[in-house]
């Protein structure tokens, strides 16, 4: 797409944004893949429509406010990327644009308050645990409509807190050494995911290091336009994770996707080269285990399991086959595919708080498609998806359980 974007006025993120715009040929292949186009049926709520809007803003021909509603409604699910025959790197446009636009966006006081509250709690497990507990109590009180979606996402029961050592030895013959990101919301909403991950890794001969000084991946900040916070989190993790490991593992799709974009987050800073090297060491735990191979025997089961592709695993990291291969390694497990699997569940970081109506519609559709499989459990690799899917399965009265891939593998391992 031809443009007149003056990248010299846009700082270090200007060039990747302009390149993403120029790669789009306006063909429309992205429309069928876009959840918001399916929901709203408007050209401006498609990837190519948003690209035109952002181009106009970057050229100085349109105000940020005019483009804001449509840019806000983008899930950032990146389903458009694998659907695009021209290879438009949409991720190089949407998050940098939000970072550029954030100071200029006109938001209501309640919306600003909600975003501030999320930014100051979710990335910090201790704060988030307290906020979740207060939120449970707050659901019984009259609350502004803008705050209600945030409260609705809090589960009825918060699991007890878990803590982890800084290092776990490999059991048996040592095959690898890795460092693990613990995540933020995950530590509060389902800490057993980390425990299961460590157990599966160590029992398969992998030494696991847990850096104490690690922090939030920065994904929430990056995808909502808070560039300075995203940079701070990125630098913290680059400093925290050791060099003498075979890989830096994530077990949450959103975290892995964010860490793979550190080179963009820190573009134009003295840490850009370090970020570029760091991101190539980051790997989803399912990819690592599929490559290493499971050594521990798995017990036979008659479980019917549906696998849900988390957008930031399948689209952002191109990881689809590896989690399925791990699940298929469990003898007797029946792996089921979900209808319209490419469509986002509506979680998308803070999207189900920022755009609750669209998120609720997508969540309900995803839950109905899961129920239609007849699965006893739905398996995925992202805590945000798990929270969203649990909520909507519960609303539909479904007994279908929701588990992380590593929890299912851990539960199938025979006693050592």
Coordinates of C-alpha atoms in Angstrom, one line a residue:
X1 CA 0.0 0.0 0.0
X2 CA 1.4 3.4 -1.0
X3 CA 1.8 5.9 1.9
X4 CA 3.2 9.2 2.8
X5 CA 4.3 8.4 6.3
X6 CA 7.2 10.5 7.5
X7 CA 9.0 8.0 9.7
X8 CA 11.5 10.6 10.9
X9 CA 8.7 12.2 13.0
X10 CA 7.6 9.0 14.6
X11 CA 10.7 7.9 16.5
X12 CA 12.2 4.4 16.4
X13 CA 8.9 2.6 15.9
X14 CA 8.1 4.6 12.8
X15 CA 10.0 2.5 10.3
X16 CA 8.4 -0.9 11.3
X17 CA 5.0 0.7 11.3
X18 CA 5.5 2.1 7.8
X19 CA 6.9 -1.2 6.5
X20 CA 3.8 -3.0 7.8
X21 CA 1.5 -0.5 6.0
X22 CA 3.4 -0.8 2.7
X23 CA 3.2 -4.6 2.8
X24 CA -0.6 -4.6 2.7
X25 CA -2.1 -4.9 -0.8
X26 CA -5.7 -4.5 0.5
X27 CA -6.6 -8.0 -0.9
X28 CA -9.2 -8.8 1.9
X29 CA -8.0 -12.4 2.7
X30 CA -7.8 -11.2 6.4
X31 CA -11.5 -10.5 6.6
X32 CA -12.6 -14.1 7.0
X33 CA -10.0 -14.6 9.8
X34 CA -10.9 -11.5 11.8
X35 CA -13.2 -12.1 14.8
X36 CA -14.3 -8.4 15.0
X37 CA -15.3 -8.4 11.3
X38 CA -17.4 -11.5 12.0
X39 CA -19.0 -9.8 15.0
X40 CA -19.5 -6.3 13.6
X41 CA -19.4 -6.6 9.8
X42 CA -17.7 -3.3 9.3
X43 CA -14.8 -2.7 7.0
X44 CA -13.1 -0.4 9.5
X45 CA -13.1 -3.3 12.0
X46 CA -11.0 -5.5 9.8
X47 CA -7.2 -5.6 9.7
X48 CA -7.0 -4.0 6.3
X49 CA -9.5 -1.3 7.4
X50 CA -7.5 -0.6 10.5
X51 CA -4.3 -0.4 8.5
X52 CA -5.9 2.3 6.3
X53 CA -7.0 4.2 9.4
X54 CA -3.6 4.0 11.1
X55 CA -1.9 5.0 7.8
X56 CA -4.1 8.1 7.6
X57 CA -3.3 9.0 11.2
X58 CA 0.4 8.4 10.7
X59 CA 0.3 10.6 7.6
X60 CA -1.3 13.4 9.6
X61 CA -4.6 13.2 7.6
X62 CA -6.8 11.9 10.4
X63 CA -7.0 12.5 14.1
X64 CA -6.1 9.8 16.6
X65 CA -9.6 10.2 18.1
X66 CA -11.3 9.4 14.8
X67 CA -9.4 6.1 14.5
X68 CA -9.6 5.2 18.2
X69 CA -12.9 3.2 18.3
X70 CA -11.8 0.8 15.6
X71 CA -8.2 0.5 16.9
X72 CA -9.5 -0.2 20.4
X73 CA -11.8 -2.9 19.1
X74 CA -8.8 -4.9 17.6
X75 CA -8.2 -8.0 19.7
X76 CA -4.6 -8.2 18.7
X77 CA -5.2 -11.9 18.1
X78 CA -3.0 -11.8 15.0
X79 CA -5.3 -14.3 13.1
X80 CA -4.8 -12.0 10.2
X81 CA -1.1 -12.8 9.9
X82 CA -1.3 -16.5 8.9
X83 CA -4.2 -15.6 6.6
X84 CA -2.3 -12.8 4.8
X85 CA -0.7 -13.9 1.5
X86 CA 1.5 -10.8 1.5
X87 CA 3.0 -11.5 4.9
X88 CA 1.9 -8.2 6.5
X89 CA 3.5 -8.1 10.0
X90 CA 0.4 -6.6 11.6
X91 CA 2.0 -6.9 15.1
X92 CA 4.7 -4.4 14.0
X93 CA 1.9 -1.9 13.5
X94 CA -0.9 -2.4 16.0
X95 CA 1.1 -2.3 19.3
X96 CA 3.5 0.5 18.2
X97 CA 0.6 2.5 17.0
X98 CA -1.2 2.1 20.4
X99 CA 2.0 3.2 22.1
X100 CA 2.2 6.3 19.9
X101 CA -1.5 7.0 20.3
X102 CA -1.9 6.4 24.0
X103 CA -1.1 9.9 25.2
X104 CA -3.5 11.4 22.7
X105 CA -6.5 9.1 23.2
X106 CA -9.6 10.6 24.8
X107 CA -10.9 8.2 27.5
X108 CA -13.6 8.7 30.2
X109 CA -12.4 9.0 33.8
X110 CA -13.8 5.6 34.6
X111 CA -12.1 4.0 31.7
X112 CA -8.8 5.6 32.7
X113 CA -9.4 4.4 36.3
X114 CA -10.0 0.8 35.1
X115 CA -6.9 0.7 32.9
X116 CA -4.8 2.2 35.7
X117 CA -6.1 -0.3 38.2
X118 CA -5.4 -3.2 35.9
X119 CA -1.9 -1.9 35.1
X120 CA -1.1 -1.5 38.8
X121 CA -2.4 -4.9 39.9
X122 CA -2.3 -7.7 37.2
X123 CA 1.5 -7.6 36.6
X124 CA 2.2 -7.9 40.3
X125 CA 1.0 -11.2 41.8
X126 CA 0.8 -10.1 45.5
X127 CA -1.2 -7.0 44.5
X128 CA -3.3 -9.0 42.1
X129 CA -4.2 -11.6 44.8
X130 CA -5.3 -8.8 47.1
X131 CA -7.3 -7.1 44.3
X132 CA -9.0 -10.4 43.4
X133 CA -10.0 -10.9 47.0
X134 CA -11.4 -7.4 47.2
X135 CA -13.1 -7.9 43.9
X136 CA -14.9 -11.0 45.1
X137 CA -16.3 -8.8 47.9
X138 CA -17.0 -6.0 45.5
X139 CA -19.3 -8.1 43.4
X140 CA -21.9 -7.9 46.1
X141 CA -21.8 -4.1 46.1
X142 CA -23.2 -1.6 43.6
X143 CA -20.4 -0.8 41.1
X144 CA -20.1 1.4 38.0
X145 CA -20.9 -0.4 34.8
X146 CA -17.3 0.2 33.5
X147 CA -15.9 -1.8 36.4
X148 CA -18.3 -4.8 36.3
X149 CA -16.5 -6.8 33.5
X150 CA -13.3 -6.8 35.6
X151 CA -15.2 -8.2 38.6
X152 CA -17.0 -10.8 36.5
X153 CA -13.7 -12.4 35.5
X154 CA -12.6 -13.1 39.1
X155 CA -13.2 -16.8 39.9
X156 CA -15.4 -17.7 42.8
X157 CA -12.4 -19.3 44.5
X158 CA -8.8 -18.2 44.4
X159 CA -6.4 -21.1 44.8
X160 CA -4.0 -21.0 47.7
X161 CA -0.8 -19.2 47.0
X162 CA 2.2 -21.4 46.0
X163 CA 5.9 -20.6 46.1
X164 CA 8.7 -22.1 44.1
X165 CA 12.4 -22.7 44.8
X166 CA 15.1 -20.9 42.7
X167 CA 16.3 -24.2 41.3
X168 CA 15.0 -27.8 40.7
X169 CA 17.3 -30.6 39.9
X170 CA 16.7 -32.9 37.0
X171 CA 15.6 -36.4 37.9
X172 CA 17.7 -39.2 36.5
X173 CA 20.0 -38.5 33.6
X174 CA 20.2 -34.7 33.0
X175 CA 19.2 -33.8 29.5
X176 CA 18.9 -30.0 29.6
X177 CA 18.9 -26.9 31.8
X178 CA 16.2 -24.2 31.4
X179 CA 14.9 -21.0 33.0
X180 CA 11.1 -20.6 33.6
X181 CA 9.0 -17.5 33.5
X182 CA 6.3 -17.9 36.2
X183 CA 3.8 -15.3 34.8
X184 CA 1.8 -12.9 36.8
X185 CA -2.0 -13.5 36.8
X186 CA -1.2 -17.2 36.4
X187 CA 0.5 -17.3 39.8
X188 CA -2.8 -16.1 41.4
X189 CA -5.5 -17.7 39.2
X190 CA -3.9 -21.1 38.7
X191 CA -0.5 -21.5 40.3
X192 CA -0.6 -25.3 39.7
X193 CA 0.3 -24.7 36.1
X194 CA 3.8 -23.7 37.2
X195 CA 4.0 -26.6 39.6
X196 CA 2.9 -29.0 36.9
X197 CA 5.4 -27.5 34.4
X198 CA 8.3 -28.0 36.8
X199 CA 7.3 -31.6 37.6
X200 CA 7.0 -32.6 34.0
X201 CA 10.3 -31.0 33.1
X202 CA 12.3 -32.4 36.0
X203 CA 10.9 -35.9 35.7
X204 CA 12.0 -35.8 32.0
X205 CA 15.6 -34.9 32.9
X206 CA 15.5 -31.1 32.8
X207 CA 17.0 -28.9 35.4
X208 CA 14.8 -25.8 36.0
X209 CA 16.0 -22.4 37.2
X210 CA 13.5 -19.8 38.5
X211 CA 15.1 -16.4 38.5
X212 CA 14.0 -14.5 41.6
X213 CA 14.4 -11.1 40.0
X214 CA 12.1 -11.9 37.0
X215 CA 8.9 -9.8 36.6
X216 CA 5.9 -9.5 34.3
X217 CA 6.5 -10.2 30.7
X218 CA 5.2 -6.7 29.9
X219 CA 2.5 -7.9 27.5
X220 CA -0.4 -6.1 29.2
X221 CA 1.5 -2.8 29.0
X222 CA 2.7 -3.3 25.4
X223 CA -0.7 -4.2 24.0
X224 CA -2.4 -1.3 25.7
X225 CA 0.1 1.3 24.6
X226 CA 2.1 1.8 27.8
X227 CA 5.5 1.8 26.2
X228 CA 7.5 2.9 29.2
X229 CA 6.1 0.2 31.4
X230 CA 6.6 -2.4 28.7
X231 CA 10.3 -1.4 28.4
X232 CA 10.8 -1.5 32.1
X233 CA 9.5 -5.0 32.3
X234 CA 11.5 -6.1 29.3
X235 CA 14.7 -4.8 30.7
X236 CA 14.0 -6.4 34.1
X237 CA 13.6 -9.9 32.5
X238 CA 16.6 -9.5 30.1
X239 CA 18.7 -8.8 33.2
X240 CA 17.1 -11.5 35.3
X241 CA 17.4 -14.6 33.1
X242 CA 20.8 -16.3 33.0
X243 CA 22.8 -17.0 29.9
X244 CA 23.9 -20.5 30.8
X245 CA 20.6 -22.2 30.0
X246 CA 19.4 -24.1 26.9
X247 CA 16.2 -22.1 26.7
X248 CA 14.0 -19.6 28.5
X249 CA 10.6 -21.3 28.8
X250 CA 7.1 -19.8 29.0
X251 CA 3.9 -21.7 29.8
X252 CA 1.5 -18.8 28.9
X253 CA 1.0 -17.9 25.3
X254 CA 0.6 -14.2 25.9
X255 CA 3.8 -14.1 27.9
X256 CA 5.8 -15.9 25.2
X257 CA 4.4 -13.7 22.5
X258 CA 5.3 -10.5 24.4
X259 CA 8.9 -11.7 25.1
X260 CA 9.3 -12.5 21.4
X261 CA 8.6 -8.8 20.7
X262 CA 11.2 -7.4 23.1
X263 CA 13.3 -6.3 20.1
X264 CA 10.4 -4.1 19.0
X265 CA 9.6 -2.9 22.6
X266 CA 13.2 -1.8 23.0
X267 CA 13.8 -0.6 19.5
X268 CA 16.0 2.5 19.3
X269 CA 17.2 2.1 22.9
X270 CA 20.7 0.9 24.1
X271 CA 19.1 -2.4 25.0
X272 CA 17.9 -3.2 21.4
X273 CA 20.7 -5.7 20.6
X274 CA 20.3 -7.5 23.9
X275 CA 16.5 -7.8 23.3
X276 CA 17.1 -9.2 19.9
X277 CA 19.4 -11.9 21.3
X278 CA 17.1 -12.6 24.2
X279 CA 14.0 -13.2 22.2
X280 CA 15.6 -16.0 20.2
X281 CA 16.1 -17.9 23.4
X282 CA 12.4 -17.8 24.4
X283 CA 10.4 -20.9 23.7
X284 CA 7.0 -22.2 24.7
X285 CA 7.3 -25.2 27.0
X286 CA 5.3 -27.4 24.6
X287 CA 7.8 -26.7 21.8
X288 CA 10.8 -27.5 24.1
X289 CA 9.2 -30.8 25.3
X290 CA 8.1 -31.9 21.8
X291 CA 11.7 -31.4 20.6
X292 CA 13.3 -33.0 23.6
X293 CA 10.8 -35.9 23.8
X294 CA 9.0 -37.3 26.8
X295 CA 11.1 -39.8 28.6
X296 CA 8.6 -40.6 31.4
X297 CA 5.9 -43.3 30.7
X298 CA 2.3 -42.1 30.6
X299 CA -0.7 -44.0 31.9
X300 CA -3.5 -45.0 29.6
X301 CA -6.7 -43.0 29.8
X302 CA -10.1 -42.8 28.2
X303 CA -10.2 -39.0 28.4
X304 CA -11.9 -37.0 25.7
X305 CA -10.0 -33.8 25.3
X306 CA -10.6 -30.8 23.0
X307 CA -7.5 -28.6 22.3
X308 CA -8.1 -24.9 22.1
X309 CA -5.5 -22.9 20.1
X310 CA -4.5 -19.8 22.1
X311 CA -4.1 -17.0 19.6
X312 CA -0.7 -15.9 20.9
X313 CA 0.5 -19.5 20.6
X314 CA -0.9 -20.4 17.2
X315 CA -0.8 -17.1 15.4
X316 CA 1.9 -15.2 17.2
X317 CA 4.4 -18.1 17.7
X318 CA 3.2 -20.5 15.0
X319 CA 2.8 -23.3 17.6
X320 CA 0.0 -25.6 16.8
X321 CA 1.4 -29.1 16.3
X322 CA 3.6 -29.5 19.3
X323 CA 0.9 -29.3 22.1
X324 CA -1.2 -31.7 20.1
X325 CA 1.7 -34.2 19.7
X326 CA 2.3 -34.1 23.4
X327 CA -1.4 -34.9 24.2
X328 CA -1.5 -37.6 21.5
X329 CA 1.4 -39.3 23.4
X330 CA -1.0 -40.1 26.2
X331 CA -2.2 -43.7 25.5
X332 CA -6.0 -43.8 24.9
X333 CA -6.6 -40.1 25.0
X334 CA -9.1 -39.0 22.4
X335 CA -8.1 -35.6 21.0
X336 CA -11.0 -33.6 19.6
X337 CA -10.9 -30.5 17.4
X338 CA -13.1 -27.4 18.1
X339 CA -15.2 -25.8 15.4
X340 CA -14.1 -22.4 14.2
X341 CA -10.8 -23.0 16.1
X342 CA -9.2 -20.0 14.5
X343 CA -11.5 -17.6 16.2
X344 CA -10.3 -15.9 19.4
X345 CA -12.1 -16.7 22.6
X346 CA -12.3 -13.0 23.5
X347 CA -9.8 -12.9 26.3
X348 CA -6.9 -11.2 24.5
X349 CA -5.1 -9.7 27.5
X350 CA -7.4 -7.0 29.0
X351 CA -9.8 -7.1 26.0
X352 CA -12.6 -8.7 28.0
X353 CA -12.4 -5.8 30.4
X354 CA -12.0 -3.1 27.7
X355 CA -14.5 -4.5 25.1
X356 CA -16.8 -6.7 27.2
X357 CA -19.7 -7.0 24.7
X358 CA -17.6 -8.3 21.9
X359 CA -15.5 -10.4 24.3
X360 CA -18.6 -12.0 25.8
X361 CA -20.0 -12.9 22.4
X362 CA -16.8 -14.5 21.3
X363 CA -16.5 -16.3 24.6
X364 CA -20.0 -17.7 24.4
X365 CA -19.3 -18.9 20.8
X366 CA -16.1 -20.6 21.9
X367 CA -17.8 -22.3 24.8
X368 CA -20.6 -23.6 22.6
X369 CA -18.1 -25.0 20.1
X370 CA -16.3 -26.7 22.9
X371 CA -19.5 -28.2 24.3
X372 CA -20.4 -29.5 20.8
X373 CA -17.2 -31.7 20.7
X374 CA -18.5 -33.7 23.7
X375 CA -15.1 -33.3 25.4
X376 CA -14.7 -33.9 29.1
X377 CA -11.9 -31.4 29.3
X378 CA -10.7 -28.5 27.1
X379 CA -6.9 -28.1 27.0
X380 CA -5.0 -24.9 26.2
X381 CA -1.7 -23.1 26.8
X382 CA -2.7 -19.7 28.1
X383 CA -4.1 -18.6 31.5
X384 CA -6.2 -15.8 29.8
X385 CA -7.9 -18.3 27.6
X386 CA -8.5 -20.6 30.5
X387 CA -10.1 -17.9 32.6
X388 CA -12.4 -16.7 29.7
X389 CA -13.4 -20.2 28.7
X390 CA -14.1 -21.3 32.3
X391 CA -16.4 -18.3 32.7
X392 CA -18.5 -19.0 29.6
X393 CA -18.6 -22.7 30.1
X394 CA -20.0 -22.0 33.6
X395 CA -22.5 -19.6 32.2
X396 CA -23.8 -22.3 29.9
X397 CA -24.0 -24.8 32.7
X398 CA -21.3 -27.1 31.2
X399 CA -19.3 -29.5 33.4
X400 CA -16.4 -29.4 31.0
X401 CA -13.1 -28.9 32.8
X402 CA -10.4 -26.5 31.6
X403 CA -6.8 -27.5 32.0
X404 CA -3.3 -26.4 30.8
X405 CA -1.5 -28.8 28.5
X406 CA 1.2 -29.4 31.1
X407 CA -1.4 -30.2 33.8
X408 CA -2.8 -32.9 31.6
X409 CA 0.7 -34.3 30.9
X410 CA 1.6 -34.2 34.6
X411 CA -1.6 -36.0 35.6
X412 CA -0.9 -38.8 33.0
X413 CA 2.7 -39.4 34.2
X414 CA 3.1 -42.7 36.1
X415 CA 4.4 -42.4 39.7
X416 CA 8.2 -42.1 39.7

